XYZ file of C-alpha atoms in Angstrom:
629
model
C 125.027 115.252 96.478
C 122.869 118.155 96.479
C 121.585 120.806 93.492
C 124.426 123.121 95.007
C 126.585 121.037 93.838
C 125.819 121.676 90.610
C 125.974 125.331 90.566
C 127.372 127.081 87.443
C 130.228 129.365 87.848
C 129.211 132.775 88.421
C 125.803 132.017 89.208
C 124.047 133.717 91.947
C 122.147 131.147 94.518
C 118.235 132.069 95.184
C 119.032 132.965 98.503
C 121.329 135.913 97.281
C 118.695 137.266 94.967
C 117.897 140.940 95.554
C 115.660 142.764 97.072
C 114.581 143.994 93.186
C 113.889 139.648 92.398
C 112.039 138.938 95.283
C 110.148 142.118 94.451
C 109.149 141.037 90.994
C 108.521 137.469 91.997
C 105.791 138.878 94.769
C 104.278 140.841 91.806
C 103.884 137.178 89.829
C 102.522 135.307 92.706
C 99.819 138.070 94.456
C 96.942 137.489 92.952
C 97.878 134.249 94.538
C 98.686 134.758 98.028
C 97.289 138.016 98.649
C 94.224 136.527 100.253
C 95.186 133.359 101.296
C 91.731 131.576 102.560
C 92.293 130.853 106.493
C 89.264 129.706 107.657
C 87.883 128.406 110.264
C 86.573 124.683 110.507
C 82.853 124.892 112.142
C 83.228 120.795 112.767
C 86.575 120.383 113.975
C 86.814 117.733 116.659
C 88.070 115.410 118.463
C 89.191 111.814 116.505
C 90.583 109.793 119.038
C 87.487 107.922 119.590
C 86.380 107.327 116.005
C 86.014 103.825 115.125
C 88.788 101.677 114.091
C 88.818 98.857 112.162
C 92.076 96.437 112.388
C 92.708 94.387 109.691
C 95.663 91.595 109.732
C 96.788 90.109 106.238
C 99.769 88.557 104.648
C 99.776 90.786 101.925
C 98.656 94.178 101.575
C 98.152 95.703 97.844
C 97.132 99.205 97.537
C 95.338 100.253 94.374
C 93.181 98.624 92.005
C 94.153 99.100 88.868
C 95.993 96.706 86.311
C 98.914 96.403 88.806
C 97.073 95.551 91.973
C 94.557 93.496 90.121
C 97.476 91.272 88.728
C 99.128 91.609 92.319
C 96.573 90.442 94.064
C 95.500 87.608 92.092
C 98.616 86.436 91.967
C 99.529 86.129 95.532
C 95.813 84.966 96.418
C 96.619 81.995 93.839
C 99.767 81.120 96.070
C 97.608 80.968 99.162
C 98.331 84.084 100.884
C 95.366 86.071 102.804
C 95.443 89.168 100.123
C 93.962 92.375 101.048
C 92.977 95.094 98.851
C 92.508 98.816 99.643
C 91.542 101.134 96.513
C 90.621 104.897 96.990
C 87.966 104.671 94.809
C 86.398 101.226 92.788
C 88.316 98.580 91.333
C 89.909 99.841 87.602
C 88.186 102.955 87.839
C 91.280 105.040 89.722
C 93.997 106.491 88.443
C 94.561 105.797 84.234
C 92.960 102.032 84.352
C 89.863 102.993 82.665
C 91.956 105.038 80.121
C 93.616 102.199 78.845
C 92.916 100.988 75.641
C 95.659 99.691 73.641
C 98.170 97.131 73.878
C 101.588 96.043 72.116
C 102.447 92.238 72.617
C 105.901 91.323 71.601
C 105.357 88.333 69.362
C 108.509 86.253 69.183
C 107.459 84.416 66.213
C 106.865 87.628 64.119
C 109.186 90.818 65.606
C 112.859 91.014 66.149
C 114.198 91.417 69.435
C 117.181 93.442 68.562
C 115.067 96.149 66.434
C 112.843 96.356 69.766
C 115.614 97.202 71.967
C 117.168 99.466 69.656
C 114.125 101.181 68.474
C 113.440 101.958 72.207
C 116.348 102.546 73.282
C 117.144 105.352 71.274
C 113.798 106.756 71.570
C 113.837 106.834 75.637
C 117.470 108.594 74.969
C 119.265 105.420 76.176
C 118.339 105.919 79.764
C 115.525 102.884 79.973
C 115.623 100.211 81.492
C 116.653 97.166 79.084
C 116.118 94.490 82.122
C 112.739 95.384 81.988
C 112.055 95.323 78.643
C 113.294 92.060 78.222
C 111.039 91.142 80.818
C 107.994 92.879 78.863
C 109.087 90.952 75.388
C 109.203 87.734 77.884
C 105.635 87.791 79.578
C 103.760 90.414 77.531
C 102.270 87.841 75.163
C 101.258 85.996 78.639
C 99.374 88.714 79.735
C 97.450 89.380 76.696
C 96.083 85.600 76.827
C 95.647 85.507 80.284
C 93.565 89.248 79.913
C 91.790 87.252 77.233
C 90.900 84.550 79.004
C 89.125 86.893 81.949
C 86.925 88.460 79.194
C 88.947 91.654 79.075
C 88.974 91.519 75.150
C 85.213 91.254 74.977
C 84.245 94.476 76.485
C 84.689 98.224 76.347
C 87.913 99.733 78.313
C 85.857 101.501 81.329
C 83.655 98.122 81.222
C 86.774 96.940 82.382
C 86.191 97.005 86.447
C 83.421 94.523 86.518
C 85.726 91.727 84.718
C 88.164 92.811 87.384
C 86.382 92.919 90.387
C 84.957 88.833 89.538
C 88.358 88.320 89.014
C 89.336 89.425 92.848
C 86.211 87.934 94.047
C 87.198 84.169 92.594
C 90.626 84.830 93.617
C 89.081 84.776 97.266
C 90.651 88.808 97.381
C 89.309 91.179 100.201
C 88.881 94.259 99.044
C 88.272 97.420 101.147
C 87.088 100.249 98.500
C 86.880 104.152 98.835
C 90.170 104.206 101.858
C 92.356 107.070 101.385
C 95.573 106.102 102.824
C 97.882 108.023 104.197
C 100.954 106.269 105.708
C 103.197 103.028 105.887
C 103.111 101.761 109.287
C 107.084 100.399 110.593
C 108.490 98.442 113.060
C 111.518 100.033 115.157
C 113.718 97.872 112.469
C 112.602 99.583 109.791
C 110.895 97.111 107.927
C 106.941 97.804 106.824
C 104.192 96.336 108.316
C 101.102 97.918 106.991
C 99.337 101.259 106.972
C 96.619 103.159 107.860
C 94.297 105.013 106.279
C 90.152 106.217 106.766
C 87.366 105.714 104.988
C 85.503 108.497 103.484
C 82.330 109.373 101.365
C 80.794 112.200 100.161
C 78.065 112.049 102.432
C 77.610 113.714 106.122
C 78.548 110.042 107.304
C 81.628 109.932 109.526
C 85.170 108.551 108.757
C 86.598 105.592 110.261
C 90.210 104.523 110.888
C 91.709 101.708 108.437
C 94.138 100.065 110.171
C 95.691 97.166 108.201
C 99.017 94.859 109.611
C 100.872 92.694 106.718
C 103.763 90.999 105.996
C 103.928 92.631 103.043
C 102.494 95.970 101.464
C 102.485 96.189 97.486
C 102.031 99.730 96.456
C 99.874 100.232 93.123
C 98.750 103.327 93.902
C 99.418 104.998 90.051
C 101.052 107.894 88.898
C 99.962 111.620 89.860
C 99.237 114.862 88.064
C 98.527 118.490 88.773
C 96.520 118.393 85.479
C 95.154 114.789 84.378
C 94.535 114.284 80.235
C 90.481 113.884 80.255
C 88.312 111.523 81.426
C 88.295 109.324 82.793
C 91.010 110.042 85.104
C 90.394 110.288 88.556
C 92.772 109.708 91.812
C 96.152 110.734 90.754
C 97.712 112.655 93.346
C 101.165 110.741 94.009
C 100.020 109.102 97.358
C 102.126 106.076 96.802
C 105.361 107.936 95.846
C 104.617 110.442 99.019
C 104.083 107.192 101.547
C 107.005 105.583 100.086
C 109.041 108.619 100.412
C 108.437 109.661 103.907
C 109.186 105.865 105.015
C 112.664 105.882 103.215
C 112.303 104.769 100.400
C 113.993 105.938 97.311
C 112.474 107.466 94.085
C 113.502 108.483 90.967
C 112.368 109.807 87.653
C 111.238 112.839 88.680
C 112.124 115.086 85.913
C 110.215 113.403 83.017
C 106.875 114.922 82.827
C 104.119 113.514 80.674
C 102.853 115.687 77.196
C 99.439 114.394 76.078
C 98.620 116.357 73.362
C 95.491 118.858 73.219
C 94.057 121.664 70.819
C 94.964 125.248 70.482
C 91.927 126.655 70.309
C 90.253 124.533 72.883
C 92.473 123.445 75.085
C 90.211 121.925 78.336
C 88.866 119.151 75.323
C 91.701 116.639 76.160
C 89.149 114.107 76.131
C 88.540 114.369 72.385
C 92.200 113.424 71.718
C 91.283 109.712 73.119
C 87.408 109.819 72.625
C 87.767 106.952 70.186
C 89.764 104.818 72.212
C 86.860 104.751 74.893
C 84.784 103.366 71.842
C 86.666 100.214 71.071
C 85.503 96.432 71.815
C 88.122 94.206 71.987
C 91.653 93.915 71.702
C 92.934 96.620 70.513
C 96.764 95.905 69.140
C 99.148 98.630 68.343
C 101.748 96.063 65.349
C 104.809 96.462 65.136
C 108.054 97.875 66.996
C 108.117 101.318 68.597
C 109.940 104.074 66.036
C 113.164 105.374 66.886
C 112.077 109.066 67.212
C 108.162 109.533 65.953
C 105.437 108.834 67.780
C 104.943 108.105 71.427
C 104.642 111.675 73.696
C 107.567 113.368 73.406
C 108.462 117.252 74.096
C 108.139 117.727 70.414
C 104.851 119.612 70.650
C 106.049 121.760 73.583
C 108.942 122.664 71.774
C 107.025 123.940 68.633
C 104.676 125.859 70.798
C 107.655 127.718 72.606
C 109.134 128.819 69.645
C 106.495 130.064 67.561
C 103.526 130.277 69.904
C 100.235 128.769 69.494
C 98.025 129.845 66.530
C 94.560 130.473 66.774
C 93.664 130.048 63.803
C 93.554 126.183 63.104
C 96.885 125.723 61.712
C 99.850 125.140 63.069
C 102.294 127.437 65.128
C 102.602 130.735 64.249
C 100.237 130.111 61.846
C 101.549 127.719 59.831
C 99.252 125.519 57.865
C 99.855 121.916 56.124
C 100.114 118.611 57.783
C 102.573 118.431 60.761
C 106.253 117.062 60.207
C 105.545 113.665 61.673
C 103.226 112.940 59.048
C 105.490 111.139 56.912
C 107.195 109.370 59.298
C 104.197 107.848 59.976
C 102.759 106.896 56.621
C 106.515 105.199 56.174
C 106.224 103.449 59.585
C 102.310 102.048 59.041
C 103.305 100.665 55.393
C 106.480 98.882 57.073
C 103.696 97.404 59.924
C 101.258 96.160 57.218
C 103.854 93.753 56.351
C 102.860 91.932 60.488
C 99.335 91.338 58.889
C 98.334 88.033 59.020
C 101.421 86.731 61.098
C 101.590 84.789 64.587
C 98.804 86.061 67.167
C 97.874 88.919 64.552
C 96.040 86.351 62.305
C 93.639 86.252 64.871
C 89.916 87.560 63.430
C 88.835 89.158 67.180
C 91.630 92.025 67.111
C 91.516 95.442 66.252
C 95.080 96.726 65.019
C 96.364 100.129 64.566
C 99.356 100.200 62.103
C 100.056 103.670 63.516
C 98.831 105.102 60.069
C 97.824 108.873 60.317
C 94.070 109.956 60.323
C 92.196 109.197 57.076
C 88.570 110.490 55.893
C 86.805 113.131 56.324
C 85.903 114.667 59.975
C 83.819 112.705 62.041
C 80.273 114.454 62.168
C 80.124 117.486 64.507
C 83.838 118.004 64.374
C 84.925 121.699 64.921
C 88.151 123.182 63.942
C 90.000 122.612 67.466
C 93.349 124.217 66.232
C 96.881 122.910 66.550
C 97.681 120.304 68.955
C 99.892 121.245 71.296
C 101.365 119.303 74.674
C 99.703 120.406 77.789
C 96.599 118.377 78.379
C 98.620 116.975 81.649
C 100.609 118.501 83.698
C 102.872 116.884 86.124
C 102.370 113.794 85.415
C 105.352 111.478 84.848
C 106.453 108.985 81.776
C 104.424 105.839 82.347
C 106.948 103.676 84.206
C 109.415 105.941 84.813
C 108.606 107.686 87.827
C 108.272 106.243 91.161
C 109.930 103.816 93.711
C 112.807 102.740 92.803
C 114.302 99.136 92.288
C 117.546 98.324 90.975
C 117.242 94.563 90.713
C 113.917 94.047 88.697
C 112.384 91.957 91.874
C 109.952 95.264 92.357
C 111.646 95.368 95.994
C 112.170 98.938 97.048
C 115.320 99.644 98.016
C 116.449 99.812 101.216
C 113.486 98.829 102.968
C 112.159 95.162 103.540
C 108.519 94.792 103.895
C 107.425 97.153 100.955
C 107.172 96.604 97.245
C 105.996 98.925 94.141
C 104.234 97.822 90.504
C 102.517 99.847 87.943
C 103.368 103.543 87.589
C 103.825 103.408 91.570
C 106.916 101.946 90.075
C 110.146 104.094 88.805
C 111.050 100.982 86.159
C 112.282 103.276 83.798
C 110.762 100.704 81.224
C 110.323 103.477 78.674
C 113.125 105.843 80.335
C 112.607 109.610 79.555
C 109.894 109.994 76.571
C 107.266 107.513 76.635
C 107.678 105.582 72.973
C 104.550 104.685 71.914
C 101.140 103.553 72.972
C 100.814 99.956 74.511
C 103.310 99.647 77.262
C 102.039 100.997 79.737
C 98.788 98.418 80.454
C 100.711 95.980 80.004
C 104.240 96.473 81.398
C 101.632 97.369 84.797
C 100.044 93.714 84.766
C 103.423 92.397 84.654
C 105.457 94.264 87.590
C 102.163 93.503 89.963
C 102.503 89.616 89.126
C 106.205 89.968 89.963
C 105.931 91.979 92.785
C 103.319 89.829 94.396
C 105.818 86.615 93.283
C 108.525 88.607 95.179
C 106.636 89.391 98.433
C 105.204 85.876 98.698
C 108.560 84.636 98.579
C 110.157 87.300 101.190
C 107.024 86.024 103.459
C 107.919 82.353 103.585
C 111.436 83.624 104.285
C 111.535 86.599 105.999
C 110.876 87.870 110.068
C 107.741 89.499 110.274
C 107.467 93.127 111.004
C 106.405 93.781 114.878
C 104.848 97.390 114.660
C 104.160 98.774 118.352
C 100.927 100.653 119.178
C 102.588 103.724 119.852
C 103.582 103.637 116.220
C 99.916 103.005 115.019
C 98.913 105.752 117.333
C 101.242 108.681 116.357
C 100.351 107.630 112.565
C 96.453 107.911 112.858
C 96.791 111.127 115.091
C 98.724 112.491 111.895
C 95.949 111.377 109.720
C 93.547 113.000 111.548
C 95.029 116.432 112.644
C 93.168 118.527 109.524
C 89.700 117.527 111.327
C 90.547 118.278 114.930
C 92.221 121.953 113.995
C 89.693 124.956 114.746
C 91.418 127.488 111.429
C 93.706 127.026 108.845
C 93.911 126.657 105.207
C 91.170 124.925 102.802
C 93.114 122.383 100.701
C 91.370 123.616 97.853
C 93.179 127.300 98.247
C 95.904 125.498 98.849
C 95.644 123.070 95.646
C 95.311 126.151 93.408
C 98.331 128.189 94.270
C 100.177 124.700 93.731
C 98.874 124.301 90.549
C 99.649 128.060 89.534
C 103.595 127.468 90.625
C 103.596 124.340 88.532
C 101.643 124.118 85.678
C 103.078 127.241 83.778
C 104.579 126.111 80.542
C 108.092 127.510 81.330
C 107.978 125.631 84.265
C 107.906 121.830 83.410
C 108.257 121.802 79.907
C 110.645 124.424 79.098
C 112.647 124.929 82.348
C 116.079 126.772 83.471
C 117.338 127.587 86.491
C 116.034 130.824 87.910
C 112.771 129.755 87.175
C 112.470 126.684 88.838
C 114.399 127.802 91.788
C 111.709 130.536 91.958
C 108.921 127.618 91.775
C 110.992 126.414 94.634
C 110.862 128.456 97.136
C 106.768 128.786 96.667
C 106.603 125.152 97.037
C 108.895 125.014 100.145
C 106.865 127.642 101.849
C 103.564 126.045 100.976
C 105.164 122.409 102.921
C 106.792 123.912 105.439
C 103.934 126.648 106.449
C 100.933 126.088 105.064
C 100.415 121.789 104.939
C 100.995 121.758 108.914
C 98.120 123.900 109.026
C 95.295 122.367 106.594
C 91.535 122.009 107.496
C 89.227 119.392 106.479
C 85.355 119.832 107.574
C 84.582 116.215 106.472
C 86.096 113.143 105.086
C 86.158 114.298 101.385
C 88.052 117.770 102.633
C 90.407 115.352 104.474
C 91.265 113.274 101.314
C 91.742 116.559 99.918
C 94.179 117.995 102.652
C 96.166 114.497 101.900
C 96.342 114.386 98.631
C 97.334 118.185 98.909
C 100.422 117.214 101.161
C 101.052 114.346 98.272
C 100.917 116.547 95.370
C 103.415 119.690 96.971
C 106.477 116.486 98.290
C 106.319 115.768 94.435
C 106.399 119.104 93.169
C 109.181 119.825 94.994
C 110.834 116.203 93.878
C 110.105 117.120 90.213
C 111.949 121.130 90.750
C 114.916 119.379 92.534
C 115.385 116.962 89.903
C 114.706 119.188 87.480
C 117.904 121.712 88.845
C 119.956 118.899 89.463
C 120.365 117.045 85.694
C 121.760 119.765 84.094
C 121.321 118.745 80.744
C 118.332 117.927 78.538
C 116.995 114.289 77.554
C 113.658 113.088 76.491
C 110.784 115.426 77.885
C 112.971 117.109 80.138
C 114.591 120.316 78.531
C 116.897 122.816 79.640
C 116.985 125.944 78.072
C 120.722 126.793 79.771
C 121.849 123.234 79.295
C 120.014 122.432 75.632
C 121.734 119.182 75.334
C 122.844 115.400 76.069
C 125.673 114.756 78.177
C 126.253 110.825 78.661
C 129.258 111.664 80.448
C 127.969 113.407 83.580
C 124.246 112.187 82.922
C 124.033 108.945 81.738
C 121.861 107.729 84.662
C 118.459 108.212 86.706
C 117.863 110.573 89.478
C 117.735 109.176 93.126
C 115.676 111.087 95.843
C 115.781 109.973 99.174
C 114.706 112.036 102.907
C 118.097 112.348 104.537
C 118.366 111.844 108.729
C 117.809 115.501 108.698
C 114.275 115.440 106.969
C 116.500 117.380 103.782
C 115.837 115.607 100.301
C 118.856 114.542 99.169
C 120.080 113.502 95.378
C 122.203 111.415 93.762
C 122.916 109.389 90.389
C 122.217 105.842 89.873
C 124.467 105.211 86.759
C 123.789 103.127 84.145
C 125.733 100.397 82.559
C 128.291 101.479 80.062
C 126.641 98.607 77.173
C 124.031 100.823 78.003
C 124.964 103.464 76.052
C 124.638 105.209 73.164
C 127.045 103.983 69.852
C 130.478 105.768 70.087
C 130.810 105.276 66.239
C 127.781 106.946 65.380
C 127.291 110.531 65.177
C 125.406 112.515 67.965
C 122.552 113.510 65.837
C 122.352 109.407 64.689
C 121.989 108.529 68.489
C 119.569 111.805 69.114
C 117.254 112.216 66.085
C 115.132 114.733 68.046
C 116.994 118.288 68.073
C 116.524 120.901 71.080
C 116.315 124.845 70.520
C 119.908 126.076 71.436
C 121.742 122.991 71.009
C 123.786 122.718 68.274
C 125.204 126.173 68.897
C 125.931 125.227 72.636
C 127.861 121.782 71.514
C 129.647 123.978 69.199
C 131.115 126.131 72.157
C 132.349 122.910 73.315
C 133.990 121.635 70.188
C 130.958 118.994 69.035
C 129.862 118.723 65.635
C 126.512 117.374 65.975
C 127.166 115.442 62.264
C 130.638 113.752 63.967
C 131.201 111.145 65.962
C 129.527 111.130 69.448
């Protein structure tokens, strides 16, 4: 099914627009593409002849980061040849070094039931409860096990040393600053490895990565036009874009990501988390996640939209006092004071957050930042929600043997479509790259290995290297900034509806079907660029296609013209697949019907969170948001 499907009546398609839209879409975008920057590439030449280095392994993991750390290990320990590629240094790409926090489900102390329920109906019923069962299962596994490494003994971005012994006594190869570009597949279909080149920021030449495996474990993180602060480096949705291009499937595209930041200061994202980077230990957020509160929801976004942003350190529109939330959380951190003491909490080395609000006065040399408002990121998806998809919890993606996913590479829809508090996303990471390296040691011993041909390898690494061989064309970094000025508007992936993202549309389109065929690269780190460019413009156009085709709003995606839930039509994820035609094609994967919301409980019970617009648009239809669902 396609977004034309889903057309409403009377509505004219982009392609009909006239003359006068076009018109006064040109006068939006040129600033932007009046003077696109063609250039011409002084050290284009020939690649064929740069060195190559083959590699052959039995498993293949891709990224570094708490995913392919745990992947790796774990099929090293089960006495497969593990090889590691990261496009930067172990834990230091992607969010890795960002993590802080953790949120162990304690069987001896926290009810199961309350977790699922708590979650469920703060992800808006479309998580996944398979894997957070699996979470409450081996979460409390991976806390000792991250104990026993020395994780809980220093800093977060301290972290990488403690992982890269880890690899090293685990026997690991690891291959580090390799950007790589594409999945390498036999004429069956079935993955066999990929390439990739090495690069440095030096005048010193690339080389070709060329790696064969039985199996290939993507970790490779989440992506973002617009990370949250430092120290966030890498995130560009290579995985997702390799994964896509070999036929896979991928889904939860149209949940975007709202770390918060200030008003008056918006570029200091960092100072949002600054304290988190301080912390020695194991940091523990107690108790279960809230039903609506806390977490990053659209909430922020919303407030923003309707009232605008003050500048004058208070809240929106100028309102002053403490925000709404507030409460909720002073009511929630005396309910979690009650864990103190109990099962792995009585231990003396942790350091818990009840998820009370700020208390004290401002640290020294704090300035009045203003209002915090979402928007520090920008593109980037609900940790665990977007990414390959797997229907079966074996981290398999579907459809294609050979290839597996972990991490935020991942679409688990573990928190669904709002992300519901800190401390999943660490951990929920560590656990989908032990089971995905459990799976694809167990496909190996069972499975005929891929047989990729030469020719394959050869049309693959000419595609890598095309930027560097072409004389003129377009400097990713021209290229990069007209992306991010179609997507990172605010009416674009926060508050969306359809004109405007079919307007983002046909930007994007035009910038993959014209422009990425025609990108330069002067040196390696150009080249990384051009790639990661080419990454970044497949998922914008994932995240506008999803984004037209689920008309309705859940979690952080919001509709203006469709300002509400509908479990009857939407009560599912978004599937994105490259049809035989090269087309991206969409469909729903839906959910269980146990999986929904209470039909005895009001709409507003099972949706705390209320959208601009929507109880005047249920009321067209007949729904009293205080009745029955």
């Amino acid at each position: 099914m396609t977004n034309k499907d889903q057309k409403k009546p009377g509505r004219t398609p982009f392609s009909a627009m006239s003359r006068r839209d076009l018109l006064t879409l040109g006068a939006v975008t040129a600033t932007a593409v009046a003077a696109p920057m063609i250039i011409r590439n002084g050290t284009a030449k020939p690649m064929g002849q740069i060195i190559k280095d083959n590699y052959d392994t039995d498993i293949l993991v891709i990224g570094s980061g708490f995913a392919g750390v745990f992947a790796a290990v774990e099929a090293s320990t089960k006495g497969q040849r593990v090889l590691l590629l990261d496009k930067g240094s172990v834990g230091w790409s992607g969010l890795s070094p960002w993590a802080s926090d953790s949120r162990p489900f304690d069987p001896t102390i926290y009810d199961r039931d309350e977790w699922m329920e708590n979650l469920s109906t703060n992800c808006e019923w479309i998580n996944d409860r398979g894997w957070l069962d699996i979470f409450m299962d081996e979460s409390m596994n991976i806390f000792e096990t991250l104990d026993s490494w020395g994780v809980h003994k220093c800093k977060p971005f301290e972290r990488s040393k403690v992982f890269l012994n880890k690899l090293q006594q685990a026997g690991v190869e690891i291959i580090e600053r390799v950007m790589v570009t594409s999945l390498l597949k036999d004429e069956a279909g079935r993955v066999g490895g990929a390439v990739g080149f090495t690069f440095d920021d030096s005048n010193d030449e690339c080389k070709s990565v060329i790696v064969k495996a039985k199996a290939t474990i993507l970790c490779t993180g989440a992506g973002a036009y617009k990370s949250p602060g430092f120290p966030n480096w890498g995130q560009t949705f290579d995985g997702d874009a390799m994964a896509y291009m070999a036929g896979a499937t991928i889904t939860g595209k149209e949940f975007h990501d709202t770390h918060g930041t200030f008003s008056n200061y918006p570029a200091a994202a960092y100072e949002n988390w600054s304290w988190a980077q301080d912390v020695t230990g194991a940091f523990i957020m107690v108790g279960a996640p809230e039903k609506a509160s806390g977490g990053l929801t659209i909430d922020e976004a919303l407030q923003a939209a309707q009232s605008g942003v003050s500048r004058g350190g208070h809240g929106p529109g100028g309102a002053g006092g403490p925000p709404p939330e507030m409460e909720a959380m002073k009511t929630s951190a005396e309910k979690n004071q009650s864990y103190k003491g109990k099962g792995f909490l009585a231990r003396e080395d942790l350091i818990l957050d009840f998820g009370e609000p700020p208390s004290g006065p401002p640290p020294k040399g704090h300035i009045n930042k203003g209002y915090h408002v979402g928007g520090a990121t920008s593109g980037m998806g609900v940790h665990k929600s977007e990414g390959v998809f797997n229907a079966d919890h074996s981290c398999r993606a579907d459809g294609i043997k050979g290839l597996y996913a972990a991490g935020d590479a991942l679409g688990s829809m573990l928190c669904g479509s709002s992300y519901p508090g800190r401390g999943f996303s660490s951990y929920g990471s560590a656990i989908q790259g032990r089971i995905a390296a459990q799976t694809a040691c167990a496909d190996v011993a069972t499975l005929e290995e891929a047989t990729v041909t030469d020719a394959e390898i050869e049309t693959k690494v000419a595609q890598m290297w095309s930027p560097r061989e072409r004389d003129k064309g377009y400097s990713p970094s021209w290229v990069t900034q007209v992306l991010q000025g179609a997507m990172t508007p605010f009416h674009i992936l926060y508050i969306k509806e359809e004109r405007r993202l079919e307007g983002a549309l046909s930007s994007i389109e035009y910038l993959r079907k014209h422009v990425v065929p025609n990108l330069v690269a002067s040196n390696g780190h150009e080249l990384r660029m051009a790639h990661e460019t080419a990454s970044m413009l497949l998922n914008a156009e994932m995240k506008l296609r999803a984004s037209l085709y689920r008309t309705e709003s859940r979690g952080t995606h919001f509709r203006e013209d469709y300002p509400a839930r509908n479990d009857a039509d939407w009560h599912c994820w978004v599937l994105l697949q490259q049809g035989a035609d090269g087309a991206m094609q969409l469909a729903k994967h839906m959910l269980p019907e146990e999986w929904r919301p209470d039909a005895t409980a009001s709409y507003r019970e099972n949706y705390p969170r209320a959208y601009p617009g929507e109880e005047a648009f249920l009321a067209a239809q007949g729904i009293d948001v205080a009745s029955q669902s």
